[in-house]
Amino acid sequence: MAARRMKGLFVARLFGIPITLDYSWFLIFGLIAWSLAGGYFKNLLPWLKESTHWFLGIGAALLLFVSILLHELAHSLVAKAAGLKIRGITLHIFGGIAELEGDAKTPKEEIKIAAAGPFMSLLLSLLFLILGLLASQPELKAVYGYLFFINFILALFNLIPGFPLDGGRIFRGIIWLKTQNFYKATRWAVKAGTFFAYLLMVYGFFLMLKGALFGGIWFLFIGFFLRHAADSSYRYLILTRGLKGMKVKDMMITDYVSVPSHLTIQDFVNNYVLKHRHNSFPVIEDGKWAGIVSLNNVKQTPRESWEEKHVKDIMTPAEEDLKICEECDLSDAFVKTAENGLGRVAVLNTQDQLVGYLSFRDLETLVAVKGLPEAQ
Ligand SMILES: [Zn+2]
């Protein structure tokens, strides 16, 4: 899935990979624990106390999320072995996502990385089946039975051959392998993804007509989510690939306007913002690039302090995701401008001097003018 960073609660670092819970995760965790306690466990073990149903419900829900985490870890570790960087794993309302930096370089890698997750879910399903058969206590049998079933469903659902689901990535890998054409493969896999997304929505609608309101809405949501994900990851991919091979220095703006860091905000507004009408400016301190100051930074500063505060007090200070080297690939610049929240990067030469400025919008325009690779 497109590597947009999600916000949430950092939990731990496993194999060097940060694990985060998106805030929507708590909602789904509560819902699952509740439906397991009041439905599944209550029906299966009616002689137990309600508190025991809840205990089992929460325990099974936790094990479900451990299973999802292991599914994402499987993707991540295979990707890591293939030399890709992993930004992190986030668990959210629809399950989980492993954020990889960049794409697999070969179709075989793509297939291996995509297949690792469902393979892990199938293994877990098998493990819980065996545990369930060996267990003698009915409580344990019920917990293992649920996990056997849900991991099996997870594997099957993820194997649906529509991008960006794992099955869609495997599908893309196979077409990529056969045609040696990455774009064609992606286009087909995205089409399949859109088809299955609509199918899920229709199914959800059908469920709602039959009176299963909650289940219906759930399938509608998943359909919408998948359609959107297919769409945006495709756009993202086409853009980054479309810029591959081009250098930052070919595209950067060299007649940018930089701002000295010691300027007061009042002077900055009068002499730069109102005069040049740009949304952001690179900031210079002692002849070196020090950060980026934007209109948003100004807006967040109370007007009374414009005379006392200086540009360096409100700017976003120089960080890795705000800068790029002039010899770097344009597609890397695209990823940075798309994700750093400012839509801009400062371009530096090998002596770390500011030599240019580049915006997300310029890159989008460039791809539009060049023609999308899919049109070729
Ligand atoms: Zn997966």
Tab-separated table of C-alpha atoms and ligand atoms in Angstrom:
chain	number	residue	atom	x	y	z
A	1	MET	CA	0.000	0.000	0.000
A	2	ALA	CA	1.130	3.553	-0.540
A	3	ALA	CA	3.569	4.538	2.106
A	4	ARG	CA	1.690	7.341	3.788
A	5	ARG	CA	2.660	7.568	7.386
A	6	MET	CA	-0.121	6.976	9.903
A	7	LYS	CA	-0.264	8.530	13.315
A	8	GLY	CA	-0.823	6.504	16.414
A	9	LEU	CA	0.618	5.013	19.544
A	10	PHE	CA	4.149	3.626	19.351
A	11	VAL	CA	4.260	0.229	21.081
A	12	ALA	CA	7.586	-1.449	20.506
A	13	ARG	CA	10.417	-2.136	18.104
A	14	LEU	CA	10.729	-5.676	16.714
A	15	PHE	CA	13.718	-6.639	14.527
A	16	GLY	CA	14.396	-2.898	14.355
A	17	ILE	CA	10.902	-2.232	12.972
A	18	PRO	CA	8.737	0.257	14.898
A	19	ILE	CA	5.251	-1.099	15.690
A	20	THR	CA	2.444	1.448	15.985
A	21	LEU	CA	-1.231	1.222	16.922
A	22	ASP	CA	-3.365	3.592	14.879
A	23	TYR	CA	-6.065	5.201	17.040
A	24	SER	CA	-8.750	3.454	14.968
A	25	TRP	CA	-7.289	0.175	16.201
A	26	PHE	CA	-8.734	0.679	19.695
A	27	LEU	CA	-12.228	0.918	18.240
A	28	ILE	CA	-11.963	-2.335	16.321
A	29	PHE	CA	-10.249	-4.074	19.238
A	30	GLY	CA	-13.136	-3.104	21.537
A	31	LEU	CA	-15.734	-4.189	18.982
A	32	ILE	CA	-14.121	-7.579	18.418
A	33	ALA	CA	-13.620	-8.270	22.137
A	34	TRP	CA	-17.243	-7.257	22.763
A	35	SER	CA	-18.712	-9.380	19.989
A	36	LEU	CA	-16.590	-12.370	21.008
A	37	ALA	CA	-17.574	-12.059	24.686
A	38	GLY	CA	-21.282	-11.438	24.150
A	39	GLY	CA	-21.666	-13.649	21.064
A	40	TYR	CA	-19.174	-16.378	20.312
A	41	PHE	CA	-18.048	-17.345	23.834
A	42	LYS	CA	-21.469	-16.805	25.402
A	43	ASN	CA	-23.126	-19.119	22.876
A	44	LEU	CA	-20.399	-21.731	22.998
A	45	LEU	CA	-19.840	-21.751	26.770
A	46	PRO	CA	-23.156	-20.556	28.222
A	47	TRP	CA	-22.444	-21.989	31.696
A	48	LEU	CA	-19.526	-19.604	32.309
A	49	LYS	CA	-19.779	-16.237	34.090
A	50	GLU	CA	-20.053	-13.049	32.008
A	51	SER	CA	-16.693	-11.855	33.333
A	52	THR	CA	-15.096	-15.067	32.040
A	53	HIS	CA	-16.695	-14.453	28.621
A	54	TRP	CA	-15.069	-11.021	28.623
A	55	PHE	CA	-11.739	-12.410	29.749
A	56	LEU	CA	-11.805	-14.922	26.886
A	57	GLY	CA	-13.047	-12.270	24.423
A	58	ILE	CA	-10.223	-9.866	25.239
A	59	GLY	CA	-7.659	-12.668	25.206
A	60	ALA	CA	-8.805	-13.965	21.808
A	61	ALA	CA	-8.925	-10.420	20.355
A	62	LEU	CA	-5.352	-9.825	21.573
A	63	LEU	CA	-4.198	-13.079	19.969
A	64	LEU	CA	-5.945	-12.046	16.749
A	65	PHE	CA	-3.906	-8.841	16.662
A	66	VAL	CA	-0.725	-10.740	17.455
A	67	SER	CA	-1.608	-12.923	14.447
A	68	ILE	CA	-2.052	-9.849	12.239
A	69	LEU	CA	1.225	-8.454	13.523
A	70	LEU	CA	2.974	-11.723	12.630
A	71	HIS	CA	1.419	-11.550	9.152
A	72	GLU	CA	2.860	-8.054	8.645
A	73	LEU	CA	6.189	-9.068	10.178
A	74	ALA	CA	6.416	-11.911	7.644
A	75	HIS	CA	6.031	-9.397	4.782
A	76	SER	CA	8.552	-7.078	6.413
A	77	LEU	CA	11.245	-9.642	7.111
A	78	VAL	CA	11.128	-11.058	3.577
A	79	ALA	CA	11.264	-7.492	2.229
A	80	LYS	CA	14.193	-6.738	4.517
A	81	ALA	CA	16.020	-9.811	3.273
A	82	ALA	CA	15.464	-8.510	-0.274
A	83	GLY	CA	17.220	-5.270	0.682
A	84	LEU	CA	14.144	-3.052	1.099
A	85	LYS	CA	13.823	-0.696	4.038
A	86	ILE	CA	10.817	-0.980	6.343
A	87	ARG	CA	9.489	2.214	7.869
A	88	GLY	CA	7.215	0.441	10.307
A	89	ILE	CA	4.173	-1.688	10.933
A	90	THR	CA	0.865	-0.082	11.856
A	91	LEU	CA	-2.189	-1.925	13.105
A	92	HIS	CA	-5.443	-0.153	12.280
A	93	ILE	CA	-9.185	-0.662	11.905
A	94	PHE	CA	-8.862	-2.831	8.790
A	95	GLY	CA	-6.010	-4.958	10.087
A	96	GLY	CA	-2.426	-3.987	9.512
A	97	ILE	CA	0.025	-2.456	7.099
A	98	ALA	CA	3.759	-2.865	6.693
A	99	GLU	CA	5.175	0.318	5.225
A	100	LEU	CA	7.979	-0.496	2.821
A	101	GLU	CA	10.252	2.120	1.378
A	102	GLY	CA	10.081	1.729	-2.384
A	103	ASP	CA	8.990	-1.318	-4.366
A	104	ALA	CA	10.435	-4.724	-5.011
A	105	LYS	CA	13.034	-4.614	-7.779
A	106	THR	CA	12.086	-7.861	-9.477
A	107	PRO	CA	8.775	-9.697	-9.960
A	108	LYS	CA	10.082	-12.701	-8.036
A	109	GLU	CA	10.841	-10.512	-5.019
A	110	GLU	CA	7.404	-8.938	-5.273
A	111	ILE	CA	5.734	-12.358	-5.255
A	112	LYS	CA	7.814	-13.584	-2.311
A	113	ILE	CA	7.164	-10.472	-0.208
A	114	ALA	CA	3.429	-10.517	-0.964
A	115	ALA	CA	3.027	-14.256	-0.373
A	116	ALA	CA	4.848	-14.227	2.977
A	117	GLY	CA	1.892	-12.659	4.833
A	118	PRO	CA	-0.876	-15.060	3.785
A	119	PHE	CA	1.600	-17.930	4.189
A	120	MET	CA	2.158	-16.868	7.807
A	121	SER	CA	-1.622	-16.643	8.368
A	122	LEU	CA	-2.076	-20.154	6.982
A	123	LEU	CA	0.701	-21.459	9.248
A	124	LEU	CA	-0.936	-19.797	12.264
A	125	SER	CA	-4.279	-21.254	11.268
A	126	LEU	CA	-2.727	-24.701	11.151
A	127	LEU	CA	-0.979	-24.149	14.490
A	128	PHE	CA	-4.235	-23.138	16.206
A	129	LEU	CA	-6.048	-26.086	14.615
A	130	ILE	CA	-3.509	-28.459	16.132
A	131	LEU	CA	-3.609	-26.682	19.502
A	132	GLY	CA	-7.408	-26.837	19.440
A	133	LEU	CA	-7.391	-30.550	18.732
A	134	LEU	CA	-4.859	-31.217	21.508
A	135	ALA	CA	-6.545	-29.010	24.129
A	136	SER	CA	-8.860	-30.669	26.605
A	137	GLN	CA	-10.393	-27.614	28.315
A	138	PRO	CA	-13.473	-26.292	26.459
A	139	GLU	CA	-12.375	-22.651	27.045
A	140	LEU	CA	-9.035	-23.232	25.322
A	141	LYS	CA	-10.710	-25.214	22.556
A	142	ALA	CA	-13.044	-22.262	21.913
A	143	VAL	CA	-10.188	-19.703	21.816
A	144	TYR	CA	-8.032	-21.849	19.518
A	145	GLY	CA	-11.036	-22.662	17.338
A	146	TYR	CA	-11.708	-18.963	16.774
A	147	LEU	CA	-8.063	-18.249	15.955
A	148	PHE	CA	-7.887	-21.195	13.566
A	149	PHE	CA	-10.950	-19.862	11.740
A	150	ILE	CA	-9.993	-16.170	11.698
A	151	ASN	CA	-6.415	-16.772	10.516
A	152	PHE	CA	-7.754	-18.956	7.732
A	153	ILE	CA	-10.198	-16.199	6.700
A	154	LEU	CA	-7.371	-13.636	6.893
A	155	ALA	CA	-5.232	-15.717	4.553
A	156	LEU	CA	-8.120	-16.218	2.106
A	157	PHE	CA	-9.228	-12.579	2.155
A	158	ASN	CA	-5.703	-11.307	1.593
A	159	LEU	CA	-5.273	-13.696	-1.315
A	160	ILE	CA	-8.097	-11.999	-3.277
A	161	PRO	CA	-6.220	-11.116	-6.485
A	162	GLY	CA	-6.925	-7.364	-6.411
A	163	PHE	CA	-4.288	-4.687	-5.788
A	164	PRO	CA	-3.342	-3.536	-3.135
A	165	LEU	CA	-4.240	-6.784	-1.340
A	166	ASP	CA	-1.481	-9.399	-1.091
A	167	GLY	CA	-3.198	-11.514	-3.729
A	168	GLY	CA	-3.249	-8.502	-6.046
A	169	ARG	CA	0.486	-8.044	-5.527
A	170	ILE	CA	1.126	-11.702	-6.287
A	171	PHE	CA	-1.067	-11.293	-9.378
A	172	ARG	CA	0.939	-8.220	-10.401
A	173	GLY	CA	4.186	-10.087	-9.841
A	174	ILE	CA	3.051	-12.929	-12.086
A	175	ILE	CA	1.994	-10.607	-14.935
A	176	TRP	CA	5.177	-8.605	-14.443
A	177	LEU	CA	7.178	-11.835	-14.722
A	178	LYS	CA	5.283	-12.895	-17.859
A	179	THR	CA	5.237	-9.539	-19.690
A	180	GLN	CA	8.361	-7.945	-18.164
A	181	ASN	CA	6.227	-4.796	-18.102
A	182	PHE	CA	5.776	-3.326	-14.639
A	183	TYR	CA	3.173	-0.735	-15.660
A	184	LYS	CA	1.003	-3.147	-17.553
A	185	ALA	CA	1.123	-5.549	-14.599
A	186	THR	CA	0.208	-2.784	-12.162
A	187	ARG	CA	-2.644	-1.567	-14.344
A	188	TRP	CA	-4.159	-5.046	-14.535
A	189	ALA	CA	-3.771	-5.682	-10.819
A	190	VAL	CA	-5.379	-2.318	-10.004
A	191	LYS	CA	-8.278	-3.069	-12.344
A	192	ALA	CA	-8.791	-6.384	-10.580
A	193	GLY	CA	-8.573	-4.575	-7.228
A	194	THR	CA	-11.239	-2.076	-8.258
A	195	PHE	CA	-13.461	-4.919	-9.456
A	196	PHE	CA	-13.206	-6.802	-6.163
A	197	ALA	CA	-13.722	-3.592	-4.195
A	198	TYR	CA	-17.017	-3.026	-6.000
A	199	LEU	CA	-17.940	-6.668	-5.494
A	200	LEU	CA	-17.460	-6.257	-1.728
A	201	MET	CA	-19.592	-3.096	-1.772
A	202	VAL	CA	-22.383	-4.847	-3.679
A	203	TYR	CA	-22.209	-7.733	-1.212
A	204	GLY	CA	-22.402	-5.249	1.677
A	205	PHE	CA	-25.406	-3.583	0.110
A	206	PHE	CA	-27.056	-6.974	-0.357
A	207	LEU	CA	-26.439	-7.843	3.306
A	208	MET	CA	-28.026	-4.557	4.369
A	209	LEU	CA	-31.120	-5.291	2.280
A	210	LYS	CA	-31.375	-8.627	4.041
A	211	GLY	CA	-31.333	-6.822	7.384
A	212	ALA	CA	-27.745	-7.488	8.424
A	213	LEU	CA	-27.021	-3.802	8.903
A	214	PHE	CA	-23.722	-4.021	10.743
A	215	GLY	CA	-22.170	-6.664	8.501
A	216	GLY	CA	-23.410	-4.802	5.437
A	217	ILE	CA	-21.882	-1.496	6.478
A	218	TRP	CA	-18.653	-3.286	7.302
A	219	PHE	CA	-18.344	-4.778	3.800
A	220	LEU	CA	-19.276	-1.427	2.237
A	221	PHE	CA	-16.501	0.208	4.245
A	222	ILE	CA	-13.908	-2.370	3.284
A	223	GLY	CA	-14.951	-1.955	-0.362
A	224	PHE	CA	-14.560	1.827	-0.189
A	225	PHE	CA	-11.255	1.504	1.611
A	226	LEU	CA	-9.875	-0.918	-0.968
A	227	ARG	CA	-11.045	1.148	-3.910
A	228	HIS	CA	-9.446	4.240	-2.484
A	229	ALA	CA	-6.254	2.377	-1.638
A	230	ALA	CA	-6.055	0.865	-5.131
A	231	ASP	CA	-6.520	4.283	-6.660
A	232	SER	CA	-4.063	6.243	-4.570
A	233	SER	CA	-1.328	3.631	-4.462
A	234	TYR	CA	-1.506	3.422	-8.237
A	235	ARG	CA	-1.192	7.183	-8.691
A	236	TYR	CA	1.693	7.294	-6.272
A	237	LEU	CA	3.444	4.449	-8.002
A	238	ILE	CA	3.047	5.854	-11.483
A	239	LEU	CA	4.385	9.198	-10.311
A	240	THR	CA	7.446	7.790	-8.564
A	241	ARG	CA	8.239	5.442	-11.450
A	242	GLY	CA	7.604	8.204	-13.968
A	243	LEU	CA	10.338	10.268	-12.344
A	244	LYS	CA	12.878	7.437	-12.066
A	245	GLY	CA	16.176	8.143	-13.714
A	246	MET	CA	15.762	11.921	-13.700
A	247	LYS	CA	18.013	13.974	-11.468
A	248	VAL	CA	16.940	16.570	-8.921
A	249	LYS	CA	19.230	19.186	-10.478
A	250	ASP	CA	17.380	18.929	-13.811
A	251	MET	CA	14.156	20.016	-12.235
A	252	MET	CA	14.953	22.159	-9.189
A	253	ILE	CA	14.217	25.855	-9.090
A	254	THR	CA	17.445	27.837	-8.849
A	255	ASP	CA	15.935	31.333	-8.611
A	256	TYR	CA	14.364	30.550	-5.236
A	257	VAL	CA	14.149	33.256	-2.598
A	258	SER	CA	15.867	32.426	0.690
A	259	VAL	CA	15.284	34.125	4.028
A	260	PRO	CA	17.918	34.991	6.679
A	261	SER	CA	17.080	33.225	9.961
A	262	HIS	CA	17.574	36.343	12.147
A	263	LEU	CA	14.760	38.292	10.455
A	264	THR	CA	11.771	39.161	12.648
A	265	ILE	CA	8.501	37.622	11.579
A	266	GLN	CA	7.112	41.106	10.894
A	267	ASP	CA	9.982	41.851	8.472
A	268	PHE	CA	9.616	38.412	6.935
A	269	VAL	CA	5.912	39.008	6.283
A	270	ASN	CA	6.445	42.527	4.896
A	271	ASN	CA	9.500	41.900	2.757
A	272	TYR	CA	9.081	38.288	1.680
A	273	VAL	CA	5.606	36.849	2.059
A	274	LEU	CA	3.728	39.886	0.718
A	275	LYS	CA	6.346	40.608	-1.927
A	276	HIS	CA	7.010	37.164	-3.376
A	277	ARG	CA	3.737	35.396	-2.554
A	278	HIS	CA	5.305	31.984	-2.082
A	279	ASN	CA	3.955	29.516	0.456
A	280	SER	CA	7.351	28.653	1.873
A	281	PHE	CA	10.976	29.763	1.792
A	282	PRO	CA	14.283	28.062	2.571
A	283	VAL	CA	16.032	29.672	5.547
A	284	ILE	CA	19.739	30.553	5.634
A	285	GLU	CA	21.861	30.911	8.772
A	286	ASP	CA	25.587	31.757	8.669
A	287	GLY	CA	25.613	31.027	4.947
A	288	LYS	CA	24.178	27.522	5.459
A	289	TRP	CA	20.716	26.125	4.908
A	290	ALA	CA	18.943	25.923	8.296
A	291	GLY	CA	15.342	24.939	7.574
A	292	ILE	CA	12.126	25.886	5.815
A	293	VAL	CA	9.674	28.561	6.941
A	294	SER	CA	6.107	28.423	5.677
A	295	LEU	CA	2.957	30.525	5.797
A	296	ASN	CA	1.538	27.952	8.199
A	297	ASN	CA	4.378	28.650	10.629
A	298	VAL	CA	3.453	32.330	10.500
A	299	LYS	CA	-0.264	31.676	10.937
A	300	GLN	CA	0.412	29.620	14.054
A	301	THR	CA	2.320	32.506	15.642
A	302	PRO	CA	0.234	35.132	17.497
A	303	ARG	CA	0.434	38.529	15.821
A	304	GLU	CA	1.589	40.241	19.041
A	305	SER	CA	4.888	38.361	18.915
A	306	TRP	CA	5.729	39.103	15.287
A	307	GLU	CA	8.054	41.934	16.345
A	308	GLU	CA	9.981	39.880	18.919
A	309	LYS	CA	10.122	36.447	17.355
A	310	HIS	CA	12.488	35.563	14.549
A	311	VAL	CA	12.219	33.303	11.549
A	312	LYS	CA	14.459	30.710	13.204
A	313	ASP	CA	12.010	30.440	16.134
A	314	ILE	CA	9.113	29.335	13.957
A	315	MET	CA	10.742	27.517	10.999
A	316	THR	CA	10.834	23.742	10.563
A	317	PRO	CA	14.527	23.085	11.274
A	318	ALA	CA	16.743	21.212	8.810
A	319	GLU	CA	15.970	17.508	8.894
A	320	GLU	CA	16.621	14.539	6.658
A	321	ASP	CA	13.169	14.585	5.052
A	322	LEU	CA	13.378	18.303	4.201
A	323	LYS	CA	16.500	18.065	2.065
A	324	ILE	CA	17.807	16.206	-0.959
A	325	CYS	CA	21.081	16.161	-2.878
A	326	GLU	CA	21.219	17.671	-6.353
A	327	GLU	CA	22.520	14.413	-7.838
A	328	CYS	CA	19.679	12.420	-6.239
A	329	ASP	CA	16.883	10.722	-8.165
A	330	LEU	CA	13.764	12.838	-8.716
A	331	SER	CA	11.548	9.982	-7.565
A	332	ASP	CA	13.185	10.194	-4.113
A	333	ALA	CA	12.471	13.913	-4.048
A	334	PHE	CA	8.876	13.133	-4.939
A	335	VAL	CA	8.509	10.748	-1.999
A	336	LYS	CA	9.992	13.319	0.381
A	337	THR	CA	7.804	16.183	-0.812
A	338	ALA	CA	4.740	13.935	-0.665
A	339	GLU	CA	5.427	12.847	2.894
A	340	ASN	CA	7.242	15.544	4.831
A	341	GLY	CA	4.114	17.605	5.376
A	342	LEU	CA	5.562	20.730	3.709
A	343	GLY	CA	5.386	19.694	0.062
A	344	ARG	CA	8.879	21.151	-0.456
A	345	VAL	CA	12.500	20.086	-0.191
A	346	ALA	CA	15.718	22.083	-0.103
A	347	VAL	CA	18.330	20.924	-2.613
A	348	LEU	CA	21.914	20.800	-1.334
A	349	ASN	CA	25.219	20.243	-3.143
A	350	THR	CA	28.033	18.020	-1.893
A	351	GLN	CA	29.353	20.880	0.286
A	352	ASP	CA	25.934	21.062	1.989
A	353	GLN	CA	25.190	24.431	0.412
A	354	LEU	CA	21.706	25.351	-0.695
A	355	VAL	CA	21.553	25.289	-4.497
A	356	GLY	CA	17.855	24.832	-5.269
A	357	TYR	CA	14.293	24.339	-4.132
A	358	LEU	CA	11.722	21.832	-5.277
A	359	SER	CA	7.988	21.441	-4.713
A	360	PHE	CA	5.601	18.502	-4.906
A	361	ARG	CA	3.373	20.449	-7.246
A	362	ASP	CA	6.206	21.063	-9.721
A	363	LEU	CA	6.877	17.343	-9.820
A	364	GLU	CA	3.227	16.506	-10.384
A	365	THR	CA	3.112	19.010	-13.224
A	366	LEU	CA	6.270	17.552	-14.707
A	367	VAL	CA	4.759	14.071	-14.837
A	368	ALA	CA	1.584	15.478	-16.357
A	369	VAL	CA	3.549	17.283	-19.071
A	370	LYS	CA	5.812	14.306	-19.752
A	371	GLY	CA	2.815	12.052	-20.045
A	372	LEU	CA	2.177	9.247	-17.623
A	373	PRO	CA	4.184	6.123	-18.324
A	374	GLU	CA	0.925	4.146	-18.485
A	375	ALA	CA	0.104	5.965	-21.748
A	376	GLN	CA	3.155	4.480	-23.417
B	1	ZN	ZN	-0.561	-9.010	3.878
